[in-house]
PDB file of C-alpha atoms in Angstrom:
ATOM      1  CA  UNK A1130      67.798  54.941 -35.459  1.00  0.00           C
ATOM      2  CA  UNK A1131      69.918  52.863 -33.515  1.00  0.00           C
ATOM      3  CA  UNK A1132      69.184  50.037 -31.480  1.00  0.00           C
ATOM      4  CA  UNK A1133      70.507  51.847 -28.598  1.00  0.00           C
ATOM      5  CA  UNK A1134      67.744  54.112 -29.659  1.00  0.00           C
ATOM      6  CA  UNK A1135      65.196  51.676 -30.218  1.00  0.00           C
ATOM      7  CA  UNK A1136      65.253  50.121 -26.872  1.00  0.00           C
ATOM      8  CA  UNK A1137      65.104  53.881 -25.097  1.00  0.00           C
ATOM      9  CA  UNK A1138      62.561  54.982 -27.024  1.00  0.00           C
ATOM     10  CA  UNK A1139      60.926  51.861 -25.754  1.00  0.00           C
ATOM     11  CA  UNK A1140      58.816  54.197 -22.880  1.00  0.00           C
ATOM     12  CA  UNK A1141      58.286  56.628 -25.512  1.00  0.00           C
ATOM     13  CA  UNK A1142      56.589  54.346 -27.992  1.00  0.00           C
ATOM     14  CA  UNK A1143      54.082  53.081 -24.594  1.00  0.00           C
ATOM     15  CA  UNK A1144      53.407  56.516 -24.115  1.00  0.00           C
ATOM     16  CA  UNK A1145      52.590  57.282 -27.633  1.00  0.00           C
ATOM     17  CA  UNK A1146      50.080  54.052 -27.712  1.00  0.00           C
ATOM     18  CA  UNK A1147      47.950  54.448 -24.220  1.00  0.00           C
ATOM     19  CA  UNK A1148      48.169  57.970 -24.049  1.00  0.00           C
ATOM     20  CA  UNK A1149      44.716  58.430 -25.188  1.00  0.00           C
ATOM     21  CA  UNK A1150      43.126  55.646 -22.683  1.00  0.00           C
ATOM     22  CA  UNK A1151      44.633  57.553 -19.571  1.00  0.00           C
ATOM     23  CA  UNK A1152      42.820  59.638 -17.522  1.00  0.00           C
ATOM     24  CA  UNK A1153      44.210  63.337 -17.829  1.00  0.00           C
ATOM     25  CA  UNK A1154      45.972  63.031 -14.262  1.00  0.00           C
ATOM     26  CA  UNK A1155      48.082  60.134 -15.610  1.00  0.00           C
ATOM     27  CA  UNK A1156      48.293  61.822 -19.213  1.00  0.00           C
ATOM     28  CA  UNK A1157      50.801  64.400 -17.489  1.00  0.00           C
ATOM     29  CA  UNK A1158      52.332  61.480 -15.896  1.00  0.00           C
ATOM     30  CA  UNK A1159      53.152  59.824 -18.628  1.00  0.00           C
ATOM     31  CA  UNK A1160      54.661  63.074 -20.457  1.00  0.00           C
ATOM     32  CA  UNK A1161      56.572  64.053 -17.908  1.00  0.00           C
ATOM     33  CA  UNK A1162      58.539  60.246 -17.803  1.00  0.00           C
ATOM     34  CA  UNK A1163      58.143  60.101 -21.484  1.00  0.00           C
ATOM     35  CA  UNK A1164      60.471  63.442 -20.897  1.00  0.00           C
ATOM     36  CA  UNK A1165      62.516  62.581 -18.661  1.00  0.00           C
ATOM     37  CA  UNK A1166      64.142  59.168 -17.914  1.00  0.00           C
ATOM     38  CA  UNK A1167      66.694  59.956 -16.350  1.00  0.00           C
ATOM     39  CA  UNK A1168      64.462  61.924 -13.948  1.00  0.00           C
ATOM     40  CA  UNK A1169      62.647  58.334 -13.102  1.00  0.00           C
ATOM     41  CA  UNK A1170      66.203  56.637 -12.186  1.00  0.00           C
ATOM     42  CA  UNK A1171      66.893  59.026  -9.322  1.00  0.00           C
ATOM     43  CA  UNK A1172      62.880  59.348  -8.235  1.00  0.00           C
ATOM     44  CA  UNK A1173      60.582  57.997  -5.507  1.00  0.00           C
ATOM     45  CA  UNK A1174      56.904  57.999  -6.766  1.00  0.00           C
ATOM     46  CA  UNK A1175      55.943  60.612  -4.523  1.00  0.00           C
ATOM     47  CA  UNK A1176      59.087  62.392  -6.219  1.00  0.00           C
ATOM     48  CA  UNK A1177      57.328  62.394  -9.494  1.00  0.00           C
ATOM     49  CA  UNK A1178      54.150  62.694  -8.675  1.00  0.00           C
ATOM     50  CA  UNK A1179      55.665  66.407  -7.477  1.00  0.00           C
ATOM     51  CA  UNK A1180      57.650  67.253 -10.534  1.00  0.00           C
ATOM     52  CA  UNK A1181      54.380  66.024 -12.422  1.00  0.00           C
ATOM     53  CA  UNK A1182      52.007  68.272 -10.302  1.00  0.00           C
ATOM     54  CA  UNK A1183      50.007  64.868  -9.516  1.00  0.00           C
ATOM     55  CA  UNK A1184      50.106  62.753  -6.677  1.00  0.00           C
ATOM     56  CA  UNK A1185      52.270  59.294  -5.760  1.00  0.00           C
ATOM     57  CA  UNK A1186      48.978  57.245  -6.134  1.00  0.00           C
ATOM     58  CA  UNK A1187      48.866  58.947  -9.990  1.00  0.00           C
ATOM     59  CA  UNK A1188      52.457  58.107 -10.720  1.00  0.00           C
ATOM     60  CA  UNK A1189      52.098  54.520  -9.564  1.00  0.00           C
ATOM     61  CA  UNK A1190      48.429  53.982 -11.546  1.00  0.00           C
ATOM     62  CA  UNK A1191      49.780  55.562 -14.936  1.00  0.00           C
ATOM     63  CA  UNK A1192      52.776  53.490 -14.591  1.00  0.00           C
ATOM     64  CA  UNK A1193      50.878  49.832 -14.369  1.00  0.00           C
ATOM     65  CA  UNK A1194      48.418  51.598 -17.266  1.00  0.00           C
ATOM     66  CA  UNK A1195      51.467  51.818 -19.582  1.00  0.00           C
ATOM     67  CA  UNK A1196      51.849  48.190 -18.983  1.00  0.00           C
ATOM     68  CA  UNK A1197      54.549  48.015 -15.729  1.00  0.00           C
ATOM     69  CA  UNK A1198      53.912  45.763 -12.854  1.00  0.00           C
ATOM     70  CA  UNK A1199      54.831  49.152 -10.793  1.00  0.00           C
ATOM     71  CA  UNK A1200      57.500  52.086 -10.829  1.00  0.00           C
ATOM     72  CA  UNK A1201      60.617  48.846  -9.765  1.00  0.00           C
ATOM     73  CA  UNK A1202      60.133  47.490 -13.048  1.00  0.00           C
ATOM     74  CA  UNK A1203      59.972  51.148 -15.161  1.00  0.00           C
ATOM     75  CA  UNK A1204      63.302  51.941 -13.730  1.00  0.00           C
ATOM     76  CA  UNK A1205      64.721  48.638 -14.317  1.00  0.00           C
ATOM     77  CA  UNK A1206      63.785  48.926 -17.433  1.00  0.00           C
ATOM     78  CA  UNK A1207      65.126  52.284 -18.677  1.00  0.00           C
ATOM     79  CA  UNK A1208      68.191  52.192 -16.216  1.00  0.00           C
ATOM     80  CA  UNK A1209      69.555  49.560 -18.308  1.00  0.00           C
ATOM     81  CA  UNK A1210      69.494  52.063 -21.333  1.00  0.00           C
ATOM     82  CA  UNK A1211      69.964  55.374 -20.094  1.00  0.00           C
ATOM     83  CA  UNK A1212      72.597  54.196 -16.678  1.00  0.00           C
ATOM     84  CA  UNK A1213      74.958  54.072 -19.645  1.00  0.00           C
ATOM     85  CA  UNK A1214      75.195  57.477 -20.171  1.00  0.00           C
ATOM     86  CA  UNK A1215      75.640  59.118 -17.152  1.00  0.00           C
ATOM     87  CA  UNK A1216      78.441  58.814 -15.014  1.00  0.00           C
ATOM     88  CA  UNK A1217      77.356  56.875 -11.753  1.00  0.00           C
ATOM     89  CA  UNK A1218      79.118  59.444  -9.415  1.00  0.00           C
ATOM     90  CA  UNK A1219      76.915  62.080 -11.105  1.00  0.00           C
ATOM     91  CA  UNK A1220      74.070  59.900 -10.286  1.00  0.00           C
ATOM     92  CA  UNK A1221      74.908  59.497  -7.238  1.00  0.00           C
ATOM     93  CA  UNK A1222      75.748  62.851  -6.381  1.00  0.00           C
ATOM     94  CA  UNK A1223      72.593  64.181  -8.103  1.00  0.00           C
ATOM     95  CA  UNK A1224      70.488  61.621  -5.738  1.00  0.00           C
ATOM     96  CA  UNK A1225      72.078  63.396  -2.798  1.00  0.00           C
ATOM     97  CA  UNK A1226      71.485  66.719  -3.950  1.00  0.00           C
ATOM     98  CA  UNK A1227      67.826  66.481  -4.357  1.00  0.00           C
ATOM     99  CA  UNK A1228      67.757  65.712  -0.509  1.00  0.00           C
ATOM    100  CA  UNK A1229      69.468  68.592   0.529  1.00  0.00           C
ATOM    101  CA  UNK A1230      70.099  68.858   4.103  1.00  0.00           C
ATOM    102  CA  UNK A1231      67.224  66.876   4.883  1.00  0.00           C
ATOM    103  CA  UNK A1232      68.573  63.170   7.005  1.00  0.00           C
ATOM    104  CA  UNK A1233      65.249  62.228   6.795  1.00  0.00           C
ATOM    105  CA  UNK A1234      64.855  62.612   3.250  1.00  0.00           C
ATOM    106  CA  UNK A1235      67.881  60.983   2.574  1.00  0.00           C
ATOM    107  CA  UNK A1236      67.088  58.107   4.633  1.00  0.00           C
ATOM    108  CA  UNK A1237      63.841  57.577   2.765  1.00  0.00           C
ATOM    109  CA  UNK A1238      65.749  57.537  -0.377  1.00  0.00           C
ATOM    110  CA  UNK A1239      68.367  55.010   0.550  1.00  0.00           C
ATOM    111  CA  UNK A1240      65.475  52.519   2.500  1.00  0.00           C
ATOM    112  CA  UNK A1241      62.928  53.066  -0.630  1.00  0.00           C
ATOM    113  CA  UNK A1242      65.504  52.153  -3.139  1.00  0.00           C
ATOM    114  CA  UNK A1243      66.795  49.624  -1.117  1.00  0.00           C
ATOM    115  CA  UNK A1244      62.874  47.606  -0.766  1.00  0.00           C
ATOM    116  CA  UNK A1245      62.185  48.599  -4.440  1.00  0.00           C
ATOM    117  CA  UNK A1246      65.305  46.404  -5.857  1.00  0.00           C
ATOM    118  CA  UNK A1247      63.958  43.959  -3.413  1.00  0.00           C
ATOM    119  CA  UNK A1248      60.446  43.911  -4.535  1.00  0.00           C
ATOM    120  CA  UNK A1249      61.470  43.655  -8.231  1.00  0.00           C
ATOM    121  CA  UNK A1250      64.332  41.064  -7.522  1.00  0.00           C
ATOM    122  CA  UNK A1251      61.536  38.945  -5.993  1.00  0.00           C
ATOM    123  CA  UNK A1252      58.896  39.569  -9.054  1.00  0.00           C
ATOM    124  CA  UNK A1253      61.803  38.095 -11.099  1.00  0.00           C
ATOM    125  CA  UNK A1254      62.389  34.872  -8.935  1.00  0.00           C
ATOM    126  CA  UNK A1255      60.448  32.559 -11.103  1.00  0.00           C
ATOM    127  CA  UNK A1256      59.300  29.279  -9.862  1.00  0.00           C
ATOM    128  CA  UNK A1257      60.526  26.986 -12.498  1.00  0.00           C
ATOM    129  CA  UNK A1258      64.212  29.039 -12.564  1.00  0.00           C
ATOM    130  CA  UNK A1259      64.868  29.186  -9.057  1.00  0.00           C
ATOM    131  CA  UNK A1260      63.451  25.181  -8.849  1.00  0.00           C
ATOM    132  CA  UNK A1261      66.366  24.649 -11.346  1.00  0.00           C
ATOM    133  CA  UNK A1262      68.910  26.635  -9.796  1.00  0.00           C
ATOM    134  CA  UNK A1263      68.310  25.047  -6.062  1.00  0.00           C
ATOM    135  CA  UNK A1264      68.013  21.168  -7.963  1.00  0.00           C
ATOM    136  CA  UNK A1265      71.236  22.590  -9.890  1.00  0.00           C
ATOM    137  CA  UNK A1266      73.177  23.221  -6.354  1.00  0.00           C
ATOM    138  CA  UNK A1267      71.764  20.223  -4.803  1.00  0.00           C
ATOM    139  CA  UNK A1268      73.130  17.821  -7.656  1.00  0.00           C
ATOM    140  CA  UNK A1269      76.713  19.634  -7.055  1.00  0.00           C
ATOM    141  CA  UNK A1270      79.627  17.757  -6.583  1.00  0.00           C
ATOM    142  CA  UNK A1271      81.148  20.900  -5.466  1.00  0.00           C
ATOM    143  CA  UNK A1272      79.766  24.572  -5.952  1.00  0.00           C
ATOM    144  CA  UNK A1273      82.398  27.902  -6.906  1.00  0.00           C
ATOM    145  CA  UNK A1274      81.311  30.934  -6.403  1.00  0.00           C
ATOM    146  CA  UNK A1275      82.716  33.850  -8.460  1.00  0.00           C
ATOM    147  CA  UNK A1276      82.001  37.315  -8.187  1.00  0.00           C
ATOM    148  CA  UNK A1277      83.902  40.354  -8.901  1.00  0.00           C
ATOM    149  CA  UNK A1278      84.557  43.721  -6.756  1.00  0.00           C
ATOM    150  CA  UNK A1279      81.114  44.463  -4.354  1.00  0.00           C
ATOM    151  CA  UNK A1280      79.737  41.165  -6.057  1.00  0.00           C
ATOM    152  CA  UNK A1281      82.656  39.172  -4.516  1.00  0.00           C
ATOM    153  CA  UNK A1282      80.744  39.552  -0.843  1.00  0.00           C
ATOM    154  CA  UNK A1283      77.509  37.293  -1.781  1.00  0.00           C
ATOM    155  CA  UNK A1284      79.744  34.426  -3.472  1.00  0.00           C
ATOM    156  CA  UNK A1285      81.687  34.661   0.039  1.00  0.00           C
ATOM    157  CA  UNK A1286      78.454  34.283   1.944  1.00  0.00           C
ATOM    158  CA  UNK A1287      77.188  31.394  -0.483  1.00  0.00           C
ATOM    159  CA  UNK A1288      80.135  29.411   0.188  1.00  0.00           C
ATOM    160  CA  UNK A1289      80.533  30.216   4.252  1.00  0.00           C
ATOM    161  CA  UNK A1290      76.719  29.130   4.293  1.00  0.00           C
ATOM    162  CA  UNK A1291      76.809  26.361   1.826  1.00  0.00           C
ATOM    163  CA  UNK A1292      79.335  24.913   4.421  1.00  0.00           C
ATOM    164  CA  UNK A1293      77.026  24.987   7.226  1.00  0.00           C
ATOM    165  CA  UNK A1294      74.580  22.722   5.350  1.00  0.00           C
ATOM    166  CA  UNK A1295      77.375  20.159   4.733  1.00  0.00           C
ATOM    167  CA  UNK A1296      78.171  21.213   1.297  1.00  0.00           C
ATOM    168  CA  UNK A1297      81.291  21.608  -0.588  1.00  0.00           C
ATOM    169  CA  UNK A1298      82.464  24.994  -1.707  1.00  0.00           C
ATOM    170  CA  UNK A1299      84.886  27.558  -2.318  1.00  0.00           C
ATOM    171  CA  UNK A1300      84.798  31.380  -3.706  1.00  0.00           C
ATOM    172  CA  UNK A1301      87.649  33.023  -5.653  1.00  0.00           C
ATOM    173  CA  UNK A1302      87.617  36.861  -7.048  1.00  0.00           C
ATOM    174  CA  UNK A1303      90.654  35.946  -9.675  1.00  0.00           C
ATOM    175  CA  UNK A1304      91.334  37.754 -12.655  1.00  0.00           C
ATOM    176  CA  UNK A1305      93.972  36.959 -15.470  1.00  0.00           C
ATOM    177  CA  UNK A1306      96.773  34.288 -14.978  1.00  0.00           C
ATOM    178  CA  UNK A1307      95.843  34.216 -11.228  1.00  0.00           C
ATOM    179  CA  UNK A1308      91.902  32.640 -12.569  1.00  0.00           C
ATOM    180  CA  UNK A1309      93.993  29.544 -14.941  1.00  0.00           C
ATOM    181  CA  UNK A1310      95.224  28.306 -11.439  1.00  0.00           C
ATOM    182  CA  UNK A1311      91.767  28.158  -9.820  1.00  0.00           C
ATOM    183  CA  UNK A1312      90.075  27.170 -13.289  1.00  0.00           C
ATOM    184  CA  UNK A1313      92.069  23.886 -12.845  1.00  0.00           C
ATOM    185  CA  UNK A1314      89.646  22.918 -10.116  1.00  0.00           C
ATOM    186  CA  UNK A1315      86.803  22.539 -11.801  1.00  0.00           C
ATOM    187  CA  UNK A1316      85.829  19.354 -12.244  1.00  0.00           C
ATOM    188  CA  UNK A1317      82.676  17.333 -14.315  1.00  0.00           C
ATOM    189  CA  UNK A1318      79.561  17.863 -12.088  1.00  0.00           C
ATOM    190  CA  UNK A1319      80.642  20.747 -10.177  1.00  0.00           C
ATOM    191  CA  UNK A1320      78.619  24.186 -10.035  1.00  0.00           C
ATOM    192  CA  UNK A1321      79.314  27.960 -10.831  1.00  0.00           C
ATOM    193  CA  UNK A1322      77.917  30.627  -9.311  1.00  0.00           C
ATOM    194  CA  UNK A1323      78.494  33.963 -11.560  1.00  0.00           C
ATOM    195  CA  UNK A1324      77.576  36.702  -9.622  1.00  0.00           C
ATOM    196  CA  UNK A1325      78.121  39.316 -12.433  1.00  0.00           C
ATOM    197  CA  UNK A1326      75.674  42.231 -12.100  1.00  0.00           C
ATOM    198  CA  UNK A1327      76.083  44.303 -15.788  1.00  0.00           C
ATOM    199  CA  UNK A1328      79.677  43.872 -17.056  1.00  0.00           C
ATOM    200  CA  UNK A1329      80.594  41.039 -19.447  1.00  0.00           C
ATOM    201  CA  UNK A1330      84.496  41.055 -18.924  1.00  0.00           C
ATOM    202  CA  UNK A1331      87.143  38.678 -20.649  1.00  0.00           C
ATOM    203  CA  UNK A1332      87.524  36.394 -17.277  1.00  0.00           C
ATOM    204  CA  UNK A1333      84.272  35.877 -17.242  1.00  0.00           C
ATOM    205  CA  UNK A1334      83.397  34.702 -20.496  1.00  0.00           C
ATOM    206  CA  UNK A1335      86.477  32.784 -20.598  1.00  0.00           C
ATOM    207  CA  UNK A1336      85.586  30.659 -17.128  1.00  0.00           C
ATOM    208  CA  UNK A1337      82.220  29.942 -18.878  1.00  0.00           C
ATOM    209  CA  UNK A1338      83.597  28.153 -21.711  1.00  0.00           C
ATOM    210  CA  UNK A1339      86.240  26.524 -19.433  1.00  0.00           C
ATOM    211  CA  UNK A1340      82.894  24.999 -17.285  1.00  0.00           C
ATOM    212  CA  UNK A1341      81.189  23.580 -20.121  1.00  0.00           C
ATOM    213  CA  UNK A1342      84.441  22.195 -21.735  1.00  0.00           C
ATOM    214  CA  UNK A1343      84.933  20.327 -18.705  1.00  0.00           C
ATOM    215  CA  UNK A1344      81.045  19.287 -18.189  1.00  0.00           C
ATOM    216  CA  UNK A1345      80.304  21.605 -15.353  1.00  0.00           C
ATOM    217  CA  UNK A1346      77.013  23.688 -15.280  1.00  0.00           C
ATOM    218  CA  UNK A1347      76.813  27.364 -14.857  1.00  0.00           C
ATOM    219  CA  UNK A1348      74.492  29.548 -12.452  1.00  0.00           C
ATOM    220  CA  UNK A1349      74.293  33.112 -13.483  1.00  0.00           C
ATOM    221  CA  UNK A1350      73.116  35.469 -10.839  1.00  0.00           C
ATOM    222  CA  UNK A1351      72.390  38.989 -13.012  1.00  0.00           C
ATOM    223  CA  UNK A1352      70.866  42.126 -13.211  1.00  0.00           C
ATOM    224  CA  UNK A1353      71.553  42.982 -17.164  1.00  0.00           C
ATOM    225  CA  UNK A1354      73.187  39.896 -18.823  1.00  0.00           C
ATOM    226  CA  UNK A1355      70.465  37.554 -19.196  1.00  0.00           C
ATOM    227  CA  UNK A1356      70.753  38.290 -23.136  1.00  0.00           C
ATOM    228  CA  UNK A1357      74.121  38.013 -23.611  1.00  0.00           C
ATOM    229  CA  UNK A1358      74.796  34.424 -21.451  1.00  0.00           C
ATOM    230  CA  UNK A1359      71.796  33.103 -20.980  1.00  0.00           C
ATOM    231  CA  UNK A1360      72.378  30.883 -24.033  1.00  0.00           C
ATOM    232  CA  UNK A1361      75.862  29.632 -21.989  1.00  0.00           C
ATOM    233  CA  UNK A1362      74.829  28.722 -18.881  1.00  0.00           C
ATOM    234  CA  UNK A1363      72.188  26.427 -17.319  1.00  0.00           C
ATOM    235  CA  UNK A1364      70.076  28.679 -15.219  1.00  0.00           C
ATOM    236  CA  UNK A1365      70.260  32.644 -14.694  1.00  0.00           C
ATOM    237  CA  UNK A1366      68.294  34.302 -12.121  1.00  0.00           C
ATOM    238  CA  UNK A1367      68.330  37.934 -12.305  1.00  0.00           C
ATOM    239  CA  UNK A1368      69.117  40.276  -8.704  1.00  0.00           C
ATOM    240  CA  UNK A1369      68.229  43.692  -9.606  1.00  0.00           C
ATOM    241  CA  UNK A1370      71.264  46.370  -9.853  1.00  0.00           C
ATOM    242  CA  UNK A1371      70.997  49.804  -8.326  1.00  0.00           C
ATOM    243  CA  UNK A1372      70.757  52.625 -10.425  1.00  0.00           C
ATOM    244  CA  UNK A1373      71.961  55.493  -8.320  1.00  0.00           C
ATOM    245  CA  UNK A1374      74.702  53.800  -6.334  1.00  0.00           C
ATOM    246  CA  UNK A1375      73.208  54.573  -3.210  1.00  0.00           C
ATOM    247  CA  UNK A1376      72.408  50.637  -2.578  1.00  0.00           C
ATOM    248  CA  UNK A1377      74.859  47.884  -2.090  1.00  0.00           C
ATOM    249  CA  UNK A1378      75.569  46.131  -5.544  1.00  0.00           C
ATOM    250  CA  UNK A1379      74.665  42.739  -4.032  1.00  0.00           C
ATOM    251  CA  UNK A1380      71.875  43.828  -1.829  1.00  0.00           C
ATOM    252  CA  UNK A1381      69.567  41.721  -4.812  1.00  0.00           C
ATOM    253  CA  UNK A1382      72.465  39.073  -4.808  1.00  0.00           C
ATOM    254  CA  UNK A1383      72.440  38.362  -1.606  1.00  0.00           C
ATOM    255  CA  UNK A1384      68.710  38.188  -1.028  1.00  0.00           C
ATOM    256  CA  UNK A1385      68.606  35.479  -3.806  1.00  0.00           C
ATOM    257  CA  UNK A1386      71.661  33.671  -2.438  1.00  0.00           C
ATOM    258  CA  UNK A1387      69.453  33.819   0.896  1.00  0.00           C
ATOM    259  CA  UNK A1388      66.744  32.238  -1.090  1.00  0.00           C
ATOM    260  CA  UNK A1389      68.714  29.463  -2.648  1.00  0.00           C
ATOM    261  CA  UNK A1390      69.854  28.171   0.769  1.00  0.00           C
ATOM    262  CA  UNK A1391      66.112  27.804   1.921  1.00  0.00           C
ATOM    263  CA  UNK A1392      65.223  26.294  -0.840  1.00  0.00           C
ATOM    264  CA  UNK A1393      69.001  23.915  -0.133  1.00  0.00           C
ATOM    265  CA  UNK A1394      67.711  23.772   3.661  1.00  0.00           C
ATOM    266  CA  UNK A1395      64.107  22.336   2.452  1.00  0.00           C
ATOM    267  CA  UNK A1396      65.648  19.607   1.013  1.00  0.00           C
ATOM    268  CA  UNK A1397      67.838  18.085   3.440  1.00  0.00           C
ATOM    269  CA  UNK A1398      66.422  19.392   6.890  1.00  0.00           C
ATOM    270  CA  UNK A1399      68.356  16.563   9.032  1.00  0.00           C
ATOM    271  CA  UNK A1400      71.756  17.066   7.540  1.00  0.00           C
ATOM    272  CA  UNK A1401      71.027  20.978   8.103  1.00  0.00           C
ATOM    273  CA  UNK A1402      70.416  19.900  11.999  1.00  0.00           C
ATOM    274  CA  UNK A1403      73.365  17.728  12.207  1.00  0.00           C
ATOM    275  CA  UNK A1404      75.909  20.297  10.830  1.00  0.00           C
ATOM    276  CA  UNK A1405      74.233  23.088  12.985  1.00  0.00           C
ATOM    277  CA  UNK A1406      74.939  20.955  16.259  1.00  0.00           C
ATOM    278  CA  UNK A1407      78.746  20.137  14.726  1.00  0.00           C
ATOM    279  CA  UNK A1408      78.950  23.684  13.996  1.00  0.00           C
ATOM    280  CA  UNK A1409      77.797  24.741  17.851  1.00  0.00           C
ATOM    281  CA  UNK A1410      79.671  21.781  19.292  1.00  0.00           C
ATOM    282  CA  UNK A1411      83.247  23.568  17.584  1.00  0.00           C
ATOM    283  CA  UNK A1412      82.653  26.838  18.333  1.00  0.00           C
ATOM    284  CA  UNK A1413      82.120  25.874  21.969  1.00  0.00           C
ATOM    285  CA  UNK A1414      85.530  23.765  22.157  1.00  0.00           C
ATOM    286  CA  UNK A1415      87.524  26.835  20.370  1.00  0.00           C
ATOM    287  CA  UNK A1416      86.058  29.249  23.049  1.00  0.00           C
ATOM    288  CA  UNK A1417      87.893  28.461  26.173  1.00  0.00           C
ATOM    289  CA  UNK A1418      85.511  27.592  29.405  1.00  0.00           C
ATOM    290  CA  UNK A1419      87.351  30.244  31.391  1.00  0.00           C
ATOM    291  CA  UNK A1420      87.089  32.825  28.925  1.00  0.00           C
ATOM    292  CA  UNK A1421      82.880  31.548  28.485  1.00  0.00           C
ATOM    293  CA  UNK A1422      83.109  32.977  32.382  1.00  0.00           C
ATOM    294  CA  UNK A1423      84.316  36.165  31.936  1.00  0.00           C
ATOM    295  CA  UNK A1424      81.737  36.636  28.888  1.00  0.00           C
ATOM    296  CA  UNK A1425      78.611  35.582  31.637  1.00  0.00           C
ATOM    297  CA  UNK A1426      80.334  37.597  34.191  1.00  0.00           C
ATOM    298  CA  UNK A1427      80.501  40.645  31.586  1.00  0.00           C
ATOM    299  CA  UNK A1428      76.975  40.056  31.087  1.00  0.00           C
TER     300      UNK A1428
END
């Protein structure tokens, strides 16, 4: 057996242990997920408690009996085996198919997906990590944010908010020779934000090593690569992925970008103040007074 196959058979080998200490309701529960994984990626509870002839409530109390904090964390944990082996437009498209023509179906499967990745994202914000990773931005000289594709938006946001609190910051979304030209930046004390969901490209383990060869520290904002960097960096924090592309990539990203600059906010609430009324104080000067007007008139 692999270790592909190891970590898969992960659910299985739960299963196989409680199985006897469930109540016969959450026996066919677990048999049916034991059964079908995939089935669980693409699944509200109320969705399995159907295709297990139980009940939501079931699905959700076999789940936590098999050792999950709730049906979030199950799916986090086998997506990140079995997402591998299906192609996500086939995920996707089987997500949609299941709805039919039902918009109100459809809605409740983009909205419960969307609070689930939430919910988990926030069971995974650990006190002493996300302490470290606000001190870690606080003690920056000057913070990058990197982030690739959909994962490019919440480095954009860190930086256009990090302004705002009187911070210094820039984004870039380089790859290859363009990156060496932005890498020269980086500078002793400075901070990197990684916001790199599941793939481990060549950029950016190479602007890893280039931050600690230059004494800058590393913030890794991940769904799946905790393992792989987490010995490379100084803090990771991990923003749950989505699993059936029907949710933004950085929907989790951006909620724990949101929660870093509280946690920023908290610790210098008169600077905050003072760059809110410079901020104000420019926008009203680059909005002409007869064009302000027209806007009141308008309204």
């Amino acid at each position: 057996m692999t270790a592909h196959d190891d970590q898969t058979d992960s659910l299985s080998a739960r299963v196989e242990e409680r199985l006897a200490g469930l109540s016969p309701a959450e026996q066919r529960v677990a048999e049916y997920l034991r059964s079908h994984q995939q089935a669980i990626l693409l699944s509200t509870a109320g969705d399995l408690g159907v295709l297990s002839g139980t009940s939501d409530a079931t699905v959700v109390r076999a789940v936590k009996a098999l050792g999950y904090s709730g049906l979030p964390e199950l799916k986090r944990v086998v997506g990140r085996y079995v997402v591998g082996d299906t192609n996500p437009a086939t995920r996707l498209r089987e997500r949609i198919e299941r709805t039919g023509g039902d918009t109100d179906a459809l809605l409740d499967q983009v909205l419960t997906e969307s609070v689930e990745r939430l919910t988990e994202t926030r069971r995974l914000l650990a006190d002493p990590e996300f302490t470290a990773a606000v001190d870690l931005l606080d003690s920056a000289a000057e913070v990058l944010g990197y982030g690739l594709g959909p994962s490019e938006l919440p480095m954009q946001y860190l930086v256009t908010r990090l302004h705002r609190l009187g911070r210094r910051a820039w984004s870039t979304s380089a790859t290859g020779f363009r990156l060496a030209d932005d890498l020269l930046r980086l500078k002793e004390n400075d901070v990197v934000v990684l916001c790199v969901p599941d793939r481990l490209l060549h950029d950016v383990k190479t602007l890893v090593e280039h931050a600690r060869s230059v004494s800058a520290r590393v913030l890794l904002v991940t769904n799946s690569l905790r393992p792989t960097l987490g010995d490379q960096v100084d803090v990771v924090l991990t923003a749950v992925h989505s699993v059936s592309g029907l949710t933004h990539e950085g929907l989790g990203a951006t909620l724990v970008v949101d929660c870093l600059l509280a946690g920023l906010a908290r610790k210098d609430p008169a600077a905050v103040s003072d760059n809110t009324d410079l901020l104000t104080a420019l926008r009203t000067a680059l909005v002409p007074r007869d064009m302000r007007a027209r806007r009141a008139g308008r309204e």
